PDB file of C-alpha atoms and ligand atoms in Angstrom:
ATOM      1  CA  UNK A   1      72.854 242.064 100.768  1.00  0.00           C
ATOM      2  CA  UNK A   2      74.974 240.992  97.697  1.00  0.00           C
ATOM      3  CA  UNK A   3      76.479 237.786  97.940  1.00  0.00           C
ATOM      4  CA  UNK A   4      79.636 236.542  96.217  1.00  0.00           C
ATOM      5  CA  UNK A   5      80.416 233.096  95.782  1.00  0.00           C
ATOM      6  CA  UNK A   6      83.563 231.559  94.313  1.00  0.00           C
ATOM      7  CA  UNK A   7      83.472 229.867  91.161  1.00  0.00           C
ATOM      8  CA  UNK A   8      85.894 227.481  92.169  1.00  0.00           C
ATOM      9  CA  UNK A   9      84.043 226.930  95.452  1.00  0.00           C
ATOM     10  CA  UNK A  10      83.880 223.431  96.459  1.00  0.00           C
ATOM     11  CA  UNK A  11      84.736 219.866  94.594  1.00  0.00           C
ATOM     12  CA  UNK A  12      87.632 220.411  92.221  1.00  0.00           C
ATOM     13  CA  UNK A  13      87.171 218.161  88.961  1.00  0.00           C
ATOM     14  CA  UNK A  14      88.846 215.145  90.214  1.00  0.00           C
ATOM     15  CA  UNK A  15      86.764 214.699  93.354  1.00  0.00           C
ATOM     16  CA  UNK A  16      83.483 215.622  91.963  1.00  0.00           C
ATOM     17  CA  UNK A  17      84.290 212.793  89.240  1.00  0.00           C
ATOM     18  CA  UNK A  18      85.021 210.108  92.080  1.00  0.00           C
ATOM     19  CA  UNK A  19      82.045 211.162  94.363  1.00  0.00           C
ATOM     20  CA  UNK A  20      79.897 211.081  91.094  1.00  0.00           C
ATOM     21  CA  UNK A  21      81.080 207.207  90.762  1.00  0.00           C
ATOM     22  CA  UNK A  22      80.209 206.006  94.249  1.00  0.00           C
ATOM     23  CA  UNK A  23      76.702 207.551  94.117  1.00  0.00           C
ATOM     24  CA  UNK A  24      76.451 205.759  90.343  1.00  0.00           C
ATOM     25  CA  UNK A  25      78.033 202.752  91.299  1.00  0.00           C
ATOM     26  CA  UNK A  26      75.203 202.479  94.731  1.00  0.00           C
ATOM     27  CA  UNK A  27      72.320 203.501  92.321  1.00  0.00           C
ATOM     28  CA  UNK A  28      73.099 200.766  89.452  1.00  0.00           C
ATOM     29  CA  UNK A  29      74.303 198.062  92.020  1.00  0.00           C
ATOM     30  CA  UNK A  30      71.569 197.106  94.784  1.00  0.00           C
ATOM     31  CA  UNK A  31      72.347 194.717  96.748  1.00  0.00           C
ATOM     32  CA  UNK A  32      76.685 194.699  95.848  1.00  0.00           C
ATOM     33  CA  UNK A  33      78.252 194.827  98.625  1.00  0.00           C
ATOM     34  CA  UNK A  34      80.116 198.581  97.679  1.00  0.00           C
ATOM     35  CA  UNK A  35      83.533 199.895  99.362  1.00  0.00           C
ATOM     36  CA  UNK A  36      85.234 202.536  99.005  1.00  0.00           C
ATOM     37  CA  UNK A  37      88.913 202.399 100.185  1.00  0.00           C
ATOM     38  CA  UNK A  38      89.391 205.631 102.479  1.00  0.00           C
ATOM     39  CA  UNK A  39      86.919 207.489 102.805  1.00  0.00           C
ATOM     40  CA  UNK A  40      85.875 209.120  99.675  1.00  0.00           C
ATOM     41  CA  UNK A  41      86.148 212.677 100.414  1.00  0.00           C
ATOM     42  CA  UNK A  42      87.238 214.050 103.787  1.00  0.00           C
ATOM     43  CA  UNK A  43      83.117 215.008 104.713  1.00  0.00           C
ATOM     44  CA  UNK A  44      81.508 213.613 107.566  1.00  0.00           C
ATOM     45  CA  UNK A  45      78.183 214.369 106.014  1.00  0.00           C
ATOM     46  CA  UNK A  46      78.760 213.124 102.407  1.00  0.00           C
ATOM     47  CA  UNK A  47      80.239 209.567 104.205  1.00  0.00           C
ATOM     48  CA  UNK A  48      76.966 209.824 106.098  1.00  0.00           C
ATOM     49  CA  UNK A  49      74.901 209.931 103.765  1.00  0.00           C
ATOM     50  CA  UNK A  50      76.916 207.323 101.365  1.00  0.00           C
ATOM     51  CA  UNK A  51      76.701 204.934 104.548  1.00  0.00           C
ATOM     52  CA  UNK A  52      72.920 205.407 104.542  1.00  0.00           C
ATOM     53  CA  UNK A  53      72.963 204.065 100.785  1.00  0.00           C
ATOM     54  CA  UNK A  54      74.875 200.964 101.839  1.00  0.00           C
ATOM     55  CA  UNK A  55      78.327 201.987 100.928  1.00  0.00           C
ATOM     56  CA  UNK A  56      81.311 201.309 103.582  1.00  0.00           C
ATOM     57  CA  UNK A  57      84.549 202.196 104.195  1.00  0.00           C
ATOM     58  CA  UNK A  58      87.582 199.928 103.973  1.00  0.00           C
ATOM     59  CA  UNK A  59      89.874 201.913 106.029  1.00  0.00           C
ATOM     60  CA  UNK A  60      93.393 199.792 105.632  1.00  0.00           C
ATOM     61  CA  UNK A  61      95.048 197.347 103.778  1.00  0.00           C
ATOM     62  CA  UNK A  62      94.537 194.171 106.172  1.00  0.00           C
ATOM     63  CA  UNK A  63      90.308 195.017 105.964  1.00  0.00           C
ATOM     64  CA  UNK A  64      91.162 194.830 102.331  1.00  0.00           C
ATOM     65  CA  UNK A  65      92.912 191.646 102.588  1.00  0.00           C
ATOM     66  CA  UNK A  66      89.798 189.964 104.763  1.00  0.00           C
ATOM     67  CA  UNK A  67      87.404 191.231 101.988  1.00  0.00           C
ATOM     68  CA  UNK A  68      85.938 188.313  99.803  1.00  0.00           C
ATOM     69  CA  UNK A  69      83.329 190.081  97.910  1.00  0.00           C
ATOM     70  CA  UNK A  70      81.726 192.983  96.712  1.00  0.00           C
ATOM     71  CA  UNK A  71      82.773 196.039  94.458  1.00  0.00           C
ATOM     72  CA  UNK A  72      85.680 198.296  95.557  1.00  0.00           C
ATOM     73  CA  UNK A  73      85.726 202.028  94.879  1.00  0.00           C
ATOM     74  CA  UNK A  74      89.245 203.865  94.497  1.00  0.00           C
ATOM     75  CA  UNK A  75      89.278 207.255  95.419  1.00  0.00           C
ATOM     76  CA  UNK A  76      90.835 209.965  93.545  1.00  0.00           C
ATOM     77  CA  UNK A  77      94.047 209.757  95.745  1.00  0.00           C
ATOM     78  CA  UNK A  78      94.706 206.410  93.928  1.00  0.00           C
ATOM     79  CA  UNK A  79      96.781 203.471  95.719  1.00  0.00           C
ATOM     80  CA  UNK A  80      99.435 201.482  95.316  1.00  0.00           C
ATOM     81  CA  UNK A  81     100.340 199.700  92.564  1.00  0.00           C
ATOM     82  CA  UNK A  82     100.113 196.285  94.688  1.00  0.00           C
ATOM     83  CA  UNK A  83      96.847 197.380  96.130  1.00  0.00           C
ATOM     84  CA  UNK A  84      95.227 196.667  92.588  1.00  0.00           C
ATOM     85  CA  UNK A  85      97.451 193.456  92.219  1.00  0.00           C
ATOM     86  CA  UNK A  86      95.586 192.531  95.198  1.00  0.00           C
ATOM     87  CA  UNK A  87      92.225 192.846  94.689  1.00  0.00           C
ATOM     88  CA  UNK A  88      92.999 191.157  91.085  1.00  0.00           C
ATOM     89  CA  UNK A  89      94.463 188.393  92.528  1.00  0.00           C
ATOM     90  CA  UNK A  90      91.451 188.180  94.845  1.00  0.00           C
ATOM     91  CA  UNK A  91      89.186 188.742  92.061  1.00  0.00           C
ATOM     92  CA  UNK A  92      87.120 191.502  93.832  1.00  0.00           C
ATOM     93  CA  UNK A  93      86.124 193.673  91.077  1.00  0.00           C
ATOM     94  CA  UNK A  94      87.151 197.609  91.683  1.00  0.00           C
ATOM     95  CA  UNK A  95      86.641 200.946  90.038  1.00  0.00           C
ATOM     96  CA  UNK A  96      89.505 203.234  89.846  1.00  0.00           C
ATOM     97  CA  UNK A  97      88.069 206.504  90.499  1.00  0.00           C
ATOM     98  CA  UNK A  98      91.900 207.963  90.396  1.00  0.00           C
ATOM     99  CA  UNK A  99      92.138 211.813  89.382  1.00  0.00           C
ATOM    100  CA  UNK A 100      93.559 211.693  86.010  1.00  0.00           C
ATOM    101  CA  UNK A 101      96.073 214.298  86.642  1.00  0.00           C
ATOM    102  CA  UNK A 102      97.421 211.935  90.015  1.00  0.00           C
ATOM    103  CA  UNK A 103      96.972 208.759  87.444  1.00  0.00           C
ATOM    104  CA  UNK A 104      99.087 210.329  85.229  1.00  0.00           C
ATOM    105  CA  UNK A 105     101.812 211.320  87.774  1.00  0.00           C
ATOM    106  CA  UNK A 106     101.266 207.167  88.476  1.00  0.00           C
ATOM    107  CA  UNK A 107     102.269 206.572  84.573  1.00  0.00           C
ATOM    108  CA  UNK A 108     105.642 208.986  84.523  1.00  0.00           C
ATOM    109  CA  UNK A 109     107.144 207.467  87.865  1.00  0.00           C
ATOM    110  CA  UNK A 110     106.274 203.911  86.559  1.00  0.00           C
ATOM    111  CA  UNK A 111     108.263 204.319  83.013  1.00  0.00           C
ATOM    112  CA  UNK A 112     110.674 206.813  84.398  1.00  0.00           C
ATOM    113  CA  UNK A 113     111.689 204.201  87.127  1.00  0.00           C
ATOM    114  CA  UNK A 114     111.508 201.397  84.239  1.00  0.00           C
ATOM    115  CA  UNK A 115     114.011 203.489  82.398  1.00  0.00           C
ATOM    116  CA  UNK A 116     116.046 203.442  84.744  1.00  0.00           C
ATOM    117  CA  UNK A 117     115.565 206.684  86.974  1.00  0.00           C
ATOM    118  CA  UNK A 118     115.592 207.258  90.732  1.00  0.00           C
ATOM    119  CA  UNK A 119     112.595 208.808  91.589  1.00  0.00           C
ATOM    120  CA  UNK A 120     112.010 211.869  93.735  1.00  0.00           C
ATOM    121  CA  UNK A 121     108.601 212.953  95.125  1.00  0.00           C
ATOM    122  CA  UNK A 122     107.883 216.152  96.459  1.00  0.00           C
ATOM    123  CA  UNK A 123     105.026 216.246  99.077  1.00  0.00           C
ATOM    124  CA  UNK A 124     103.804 214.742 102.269  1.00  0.00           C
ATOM    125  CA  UNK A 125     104.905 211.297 102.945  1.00  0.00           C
ATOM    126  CA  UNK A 126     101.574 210.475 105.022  1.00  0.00           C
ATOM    127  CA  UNK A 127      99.632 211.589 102.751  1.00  0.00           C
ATOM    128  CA  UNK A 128      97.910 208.526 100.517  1.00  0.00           C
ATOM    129  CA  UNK A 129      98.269 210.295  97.274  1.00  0.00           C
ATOM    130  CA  UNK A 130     101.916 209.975  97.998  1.00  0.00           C
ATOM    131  CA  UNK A 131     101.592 207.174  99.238  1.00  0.00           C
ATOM    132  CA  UNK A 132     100.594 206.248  96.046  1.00  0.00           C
ATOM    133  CA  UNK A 133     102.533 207.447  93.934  1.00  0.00           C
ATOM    134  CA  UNK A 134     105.284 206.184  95.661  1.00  0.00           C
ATOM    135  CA  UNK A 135     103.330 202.675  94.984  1.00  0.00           C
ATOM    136  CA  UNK A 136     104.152 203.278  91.121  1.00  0.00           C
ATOM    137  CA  UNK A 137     107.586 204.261  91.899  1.00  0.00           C
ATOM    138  CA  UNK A 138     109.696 200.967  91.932  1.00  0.00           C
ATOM    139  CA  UNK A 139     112.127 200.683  94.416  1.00  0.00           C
ATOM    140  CA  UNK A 140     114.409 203.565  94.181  1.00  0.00           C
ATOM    141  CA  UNK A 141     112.011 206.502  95.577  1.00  0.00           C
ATOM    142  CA  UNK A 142     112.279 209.388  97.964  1.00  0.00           C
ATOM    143  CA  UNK A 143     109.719 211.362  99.001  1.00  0.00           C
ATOM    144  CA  UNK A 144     110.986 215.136 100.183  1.00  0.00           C
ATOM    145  CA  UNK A 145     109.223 217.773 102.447  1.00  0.00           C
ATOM    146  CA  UNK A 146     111.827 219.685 103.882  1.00  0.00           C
ATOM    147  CA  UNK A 147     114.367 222.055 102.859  1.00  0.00           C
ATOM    148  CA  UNK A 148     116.983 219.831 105.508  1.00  0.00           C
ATOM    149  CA  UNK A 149     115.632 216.343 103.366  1.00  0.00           C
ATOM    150  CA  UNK A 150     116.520 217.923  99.945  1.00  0.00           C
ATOM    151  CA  UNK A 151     119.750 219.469 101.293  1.00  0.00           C
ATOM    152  CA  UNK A 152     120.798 215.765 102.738  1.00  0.00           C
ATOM    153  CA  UNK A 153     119.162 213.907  99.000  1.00  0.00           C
ATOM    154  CA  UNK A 154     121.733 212.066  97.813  1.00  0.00           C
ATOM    155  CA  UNK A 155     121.961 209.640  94.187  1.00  0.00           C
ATOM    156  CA  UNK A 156     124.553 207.182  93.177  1.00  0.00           C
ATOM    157  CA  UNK A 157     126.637 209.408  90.200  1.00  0.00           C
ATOM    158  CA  UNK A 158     125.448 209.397  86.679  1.00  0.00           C
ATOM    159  CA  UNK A 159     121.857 207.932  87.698  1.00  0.00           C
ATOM    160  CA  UNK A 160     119.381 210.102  86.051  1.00  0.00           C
ATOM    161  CA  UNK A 161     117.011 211.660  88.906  1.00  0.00           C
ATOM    162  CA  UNK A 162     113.089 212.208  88.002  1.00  0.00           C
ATOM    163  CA  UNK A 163     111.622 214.592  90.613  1.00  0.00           C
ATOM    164  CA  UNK A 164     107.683 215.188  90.340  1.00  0.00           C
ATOM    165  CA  UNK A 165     105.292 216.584  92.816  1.00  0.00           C
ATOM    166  CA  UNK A 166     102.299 215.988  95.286  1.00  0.00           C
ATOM    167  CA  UNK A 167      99.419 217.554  93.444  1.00  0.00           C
ATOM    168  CA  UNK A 168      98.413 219.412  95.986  1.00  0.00           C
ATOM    169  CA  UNK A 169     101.722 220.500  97.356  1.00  0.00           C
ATOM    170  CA  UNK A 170     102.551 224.676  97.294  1.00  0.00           C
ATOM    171  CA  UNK A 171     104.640 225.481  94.475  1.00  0.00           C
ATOM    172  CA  UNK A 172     107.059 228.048  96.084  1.00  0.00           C
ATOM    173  CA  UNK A 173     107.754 225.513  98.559  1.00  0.00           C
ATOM    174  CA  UNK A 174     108.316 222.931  95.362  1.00  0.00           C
ATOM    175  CA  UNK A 175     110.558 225.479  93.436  1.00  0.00           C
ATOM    176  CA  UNK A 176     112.983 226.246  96.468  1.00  0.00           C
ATOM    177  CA  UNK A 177     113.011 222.109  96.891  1.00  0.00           C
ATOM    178  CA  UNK A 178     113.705 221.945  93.795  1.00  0.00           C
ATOM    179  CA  UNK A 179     116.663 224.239  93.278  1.00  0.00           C
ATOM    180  CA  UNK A 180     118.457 222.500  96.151  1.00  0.00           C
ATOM    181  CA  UNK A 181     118.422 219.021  94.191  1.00  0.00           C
ATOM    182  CA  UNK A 182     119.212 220.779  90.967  1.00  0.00           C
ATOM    183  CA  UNK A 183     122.732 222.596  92.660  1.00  0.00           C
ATOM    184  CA  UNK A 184     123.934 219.097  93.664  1.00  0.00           C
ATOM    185  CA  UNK A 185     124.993 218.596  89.790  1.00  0.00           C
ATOM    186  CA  UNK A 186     123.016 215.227  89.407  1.00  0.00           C
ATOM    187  CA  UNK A 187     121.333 214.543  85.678  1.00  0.00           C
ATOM    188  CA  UNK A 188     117.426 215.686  86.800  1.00  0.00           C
ATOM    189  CA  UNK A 189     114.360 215.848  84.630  1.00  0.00           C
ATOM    190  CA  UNK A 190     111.817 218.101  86.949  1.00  0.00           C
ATOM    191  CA  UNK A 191     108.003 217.623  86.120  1.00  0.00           C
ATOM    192  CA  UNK A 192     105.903 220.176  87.773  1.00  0.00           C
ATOM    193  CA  UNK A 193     102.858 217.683  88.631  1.00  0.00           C
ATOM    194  CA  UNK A 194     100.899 220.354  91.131  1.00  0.00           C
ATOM    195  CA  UNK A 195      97.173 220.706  89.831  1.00  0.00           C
ATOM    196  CA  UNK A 196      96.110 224.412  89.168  1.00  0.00           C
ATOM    197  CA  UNK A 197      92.391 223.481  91.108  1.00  0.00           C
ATOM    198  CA  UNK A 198      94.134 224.462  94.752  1.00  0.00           C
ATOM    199  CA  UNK A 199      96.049 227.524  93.905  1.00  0.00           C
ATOM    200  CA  UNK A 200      93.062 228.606  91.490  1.00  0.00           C
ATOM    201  CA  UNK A 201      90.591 228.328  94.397  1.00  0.00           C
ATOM    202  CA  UNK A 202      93.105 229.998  96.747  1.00  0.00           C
ATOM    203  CA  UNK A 203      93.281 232.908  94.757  1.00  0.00           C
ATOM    204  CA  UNK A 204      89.816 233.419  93.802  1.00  0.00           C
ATOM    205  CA  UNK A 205      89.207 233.398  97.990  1.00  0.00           C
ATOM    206  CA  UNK A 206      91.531 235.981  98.102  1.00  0.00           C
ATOM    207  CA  UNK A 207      90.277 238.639  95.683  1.00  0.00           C
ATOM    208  CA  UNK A 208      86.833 237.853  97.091  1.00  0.00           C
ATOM    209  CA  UNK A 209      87.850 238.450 100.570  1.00  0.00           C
ATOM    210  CA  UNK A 210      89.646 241.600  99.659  1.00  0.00           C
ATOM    211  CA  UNK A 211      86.825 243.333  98.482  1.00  0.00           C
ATOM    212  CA  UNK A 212      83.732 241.856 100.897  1.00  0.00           C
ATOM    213  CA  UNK A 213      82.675 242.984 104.307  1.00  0.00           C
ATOM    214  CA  UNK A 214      82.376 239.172 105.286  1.00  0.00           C
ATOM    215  CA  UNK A 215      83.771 235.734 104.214  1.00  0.00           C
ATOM    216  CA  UNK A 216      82.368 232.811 104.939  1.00  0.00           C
ATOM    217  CA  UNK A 217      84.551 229.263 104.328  1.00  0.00           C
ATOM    218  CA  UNK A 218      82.674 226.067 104.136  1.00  0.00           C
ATOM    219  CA  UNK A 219      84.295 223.043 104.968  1.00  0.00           C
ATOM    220  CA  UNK A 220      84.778 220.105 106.915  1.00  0.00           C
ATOM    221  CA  UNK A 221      86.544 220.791 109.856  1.00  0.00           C
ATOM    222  CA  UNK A 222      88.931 218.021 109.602  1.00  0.00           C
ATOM    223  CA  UNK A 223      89.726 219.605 106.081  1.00  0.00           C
ATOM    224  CA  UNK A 224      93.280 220.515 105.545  1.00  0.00           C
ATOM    225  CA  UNK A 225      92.418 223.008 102.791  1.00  0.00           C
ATOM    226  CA  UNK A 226      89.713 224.410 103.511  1.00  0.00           C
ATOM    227  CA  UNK A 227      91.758 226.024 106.974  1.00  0.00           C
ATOM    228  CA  UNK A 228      94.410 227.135 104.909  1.00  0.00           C
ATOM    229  CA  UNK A 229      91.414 228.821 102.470  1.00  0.00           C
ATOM    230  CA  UNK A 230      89.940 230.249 106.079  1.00  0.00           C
ATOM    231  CA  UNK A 231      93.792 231.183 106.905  1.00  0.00           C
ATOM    232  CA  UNK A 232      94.276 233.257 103.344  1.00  0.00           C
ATOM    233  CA  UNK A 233      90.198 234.746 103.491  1.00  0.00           C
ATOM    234  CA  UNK A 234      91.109 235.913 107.587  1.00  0.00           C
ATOM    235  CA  UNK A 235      94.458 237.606 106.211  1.00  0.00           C
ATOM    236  CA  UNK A 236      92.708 239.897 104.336  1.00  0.00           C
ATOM    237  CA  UNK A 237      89.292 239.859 106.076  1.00  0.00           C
ATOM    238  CA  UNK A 238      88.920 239.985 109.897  1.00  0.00           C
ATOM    239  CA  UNK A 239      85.134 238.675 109.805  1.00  0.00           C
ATOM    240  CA  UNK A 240      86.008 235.707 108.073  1.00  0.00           C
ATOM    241  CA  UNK A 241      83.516 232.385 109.687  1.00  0.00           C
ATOM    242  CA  UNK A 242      84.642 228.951 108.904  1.00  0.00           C
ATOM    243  CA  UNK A 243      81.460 226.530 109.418  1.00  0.00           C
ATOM    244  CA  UNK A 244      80.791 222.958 108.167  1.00  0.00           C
ATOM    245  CA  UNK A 245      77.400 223.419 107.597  1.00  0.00           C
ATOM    246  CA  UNK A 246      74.198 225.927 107.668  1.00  0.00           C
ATOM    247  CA  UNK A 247      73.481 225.441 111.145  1.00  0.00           C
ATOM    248  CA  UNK A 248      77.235 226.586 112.565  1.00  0.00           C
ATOM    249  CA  UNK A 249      76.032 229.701 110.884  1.00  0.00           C
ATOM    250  CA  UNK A 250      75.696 232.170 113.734  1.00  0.00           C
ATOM    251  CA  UNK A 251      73.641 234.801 111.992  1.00  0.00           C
ATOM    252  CA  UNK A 252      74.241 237.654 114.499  1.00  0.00           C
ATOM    253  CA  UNK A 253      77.926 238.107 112.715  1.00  0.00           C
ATOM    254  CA  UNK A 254      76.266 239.051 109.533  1.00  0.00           C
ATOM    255  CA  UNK A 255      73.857 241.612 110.670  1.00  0.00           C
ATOM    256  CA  UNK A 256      75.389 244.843 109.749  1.00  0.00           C
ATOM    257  CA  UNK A 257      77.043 244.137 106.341  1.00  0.00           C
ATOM    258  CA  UNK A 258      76.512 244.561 102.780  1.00  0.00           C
ATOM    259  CA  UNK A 259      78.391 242.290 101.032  1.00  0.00           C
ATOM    260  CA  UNK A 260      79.015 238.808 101.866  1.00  0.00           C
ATOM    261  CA  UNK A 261      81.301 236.175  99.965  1.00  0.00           C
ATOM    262  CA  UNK A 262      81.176 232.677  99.945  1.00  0.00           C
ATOM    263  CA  UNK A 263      84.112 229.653  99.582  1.00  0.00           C
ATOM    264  CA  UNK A 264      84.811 226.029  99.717  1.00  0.00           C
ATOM    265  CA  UNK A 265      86.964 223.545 100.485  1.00  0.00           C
ATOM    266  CA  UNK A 266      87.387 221.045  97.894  1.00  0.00           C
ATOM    267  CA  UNK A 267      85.644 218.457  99.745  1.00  0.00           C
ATOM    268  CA  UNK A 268      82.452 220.723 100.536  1.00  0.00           C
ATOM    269  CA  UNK A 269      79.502 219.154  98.442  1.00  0.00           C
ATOM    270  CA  UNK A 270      77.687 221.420  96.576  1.00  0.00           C
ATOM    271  CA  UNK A 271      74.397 221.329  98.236  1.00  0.00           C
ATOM    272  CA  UNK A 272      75.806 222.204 101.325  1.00  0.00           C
ATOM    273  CA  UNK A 273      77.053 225.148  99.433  1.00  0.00           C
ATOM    274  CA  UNK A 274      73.994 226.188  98.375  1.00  0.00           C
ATOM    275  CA  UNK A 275      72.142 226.088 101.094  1.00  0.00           C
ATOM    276  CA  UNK A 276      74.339 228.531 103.024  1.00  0.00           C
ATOM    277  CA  UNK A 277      74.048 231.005  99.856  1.00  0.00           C
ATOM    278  CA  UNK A 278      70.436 230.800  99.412  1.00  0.00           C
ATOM    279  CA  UNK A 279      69.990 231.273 103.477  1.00  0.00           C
ATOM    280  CA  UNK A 280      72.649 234.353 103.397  1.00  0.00           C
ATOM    281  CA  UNK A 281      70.837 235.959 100.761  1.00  0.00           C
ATOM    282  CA  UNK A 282      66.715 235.509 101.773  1.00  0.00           C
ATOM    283  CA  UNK A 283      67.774 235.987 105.332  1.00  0.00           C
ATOM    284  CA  UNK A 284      69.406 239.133 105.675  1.00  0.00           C
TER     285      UNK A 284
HETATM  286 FE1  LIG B   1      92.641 215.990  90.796  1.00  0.00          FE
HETATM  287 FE2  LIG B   1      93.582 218.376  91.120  1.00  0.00          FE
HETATM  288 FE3  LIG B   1      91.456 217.636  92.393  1.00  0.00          FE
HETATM  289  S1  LIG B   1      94.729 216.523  91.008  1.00  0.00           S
HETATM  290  S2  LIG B   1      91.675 215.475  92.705  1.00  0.00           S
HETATM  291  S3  LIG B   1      91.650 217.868  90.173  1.00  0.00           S
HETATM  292  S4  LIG B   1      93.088 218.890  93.216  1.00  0.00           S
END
């Protein structure tokens, strides 16, 4: 059986980097009380095992607030501005394991709103990297999701309007956004902030899927991108298998085929990766 597997399977850059820092930060610390706020990565197993190594989860602001010692981890997400005031102010020491490319998103809304602008964000407003961003924002923000909240966007006349985006948001859906600010005249600088790591490993998916007899998708199954990978893989491969791990393998499906191909989501850990691939490939 050959077996394919994505390049761009599993941990994009910025997650890998923040994962990386917990596992340092547990090694070099014993005994530090060590928190990360959120969970690190969406992956039951990879919180598992951090738990195991003494590392907890703060999972809101007011467990933040109660906190009076120890070493906090940021994820690559990022927070709120005020969040780091906070644990300053406190004096609990914290890493910022932010993804550069979301810092720097962080770094344009702060000096764009300090210059005066009204910011615009394109993405999910639940979602903490927007969250987030919107913490760097000042006060003049919206965040936009929907064709129906760009068509209503309105901006006091003359005020220059700095529209960026969600890193992970789809950029068809940003560019249509987009062009429904930009026909309502106002004085807009756009900065296309999506990160190529999504759309790169949706792609790759797709041309393996289009030429294998079976896909498999790895992923948590809480993991928002890794069904919309197992969405794009089954749309051009009907035996497509989403599992979280080796064991949800059910190795009757792969019986009769040649070639097999292998993805991620980006919160899949490598070894979890490789343990599928070495199985599919001794085992059948
Ligand atoms: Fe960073 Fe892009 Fe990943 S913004 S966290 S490298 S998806």
């Amino acid at each position: 059986m050959e077996v394919i597997r994505a390049k761009s399977a599993g941990f994009c850059f910025g997650v890998k980097r923040a994962v990386d820092t917990v596992y340092e930060e547990a090694e070099k610390r014993p005994g530090t009380a060590i928190y990360t706020y959120g969970p690190i990565i969406h992956n039951e197993e990879v919180v598992k095992d951090l738990r195991e190594k003494g590392v907890r989860v703060i999972q809101s602001e007011e467990e933040l607030e109660e906190l009076t010692e120890g070493l906090v981890i940021i994820r690559s997400h990022g927070v709120p501005e005020r969040l780091c005031r906070k644990l300053e102010e406190k004096g609990i020491e914290y890493v910022d394991a932010t993804c550069p490319f979301v810092k720097r998103i962080h770094k344009i809304v702060q000096a764009e709103s300090a210059a005066g602008s009204r910011i615009v964000i394109i993405g999910n407003p639940s979602h903490p990297e927007v969250e987030g961003i919107r913490g760097w924002a000042g006060k003049d923000v919206d965040v936009i999701q929907t064709a129906e909240e760009a068509e209503a966007f309105q901006a006091e006349p003359g005020r220059k309007i700095c529209i960026v985006a969600q890193t992970t948001f789809n950029y068809n859906k940003f560019k249509d956004l987009v062009e429904i600010i930009l026909e309502k005249g106002y004085y807009i600088s756009v900065l296309n902030t999506i990160c190529n790591a999504t759309r790169e490993r949706q792609s790759e998916a797709a041309r393996i899927a289009e030429r294998v007899d079976a896909m498999i998708v790895i992923g948590d199954k809480n993991s928002s991108n890794t069904q919309k990978l197992f969405e794009i893989c089954r749309n051009v491969c009907n035996n497509t298998y989403y599992i979280q791990t080796l064991g949800d393998l059910d190795t009757n499906q792969l019986r009769s085929v040649e070639t097999v191909g292998i993805t991620a989501g980006a919160s899949t850990p490598n070894n979890i990766i490789e343990e599928v691939q070495n199985n599919v490939r001794i085992n059948f």
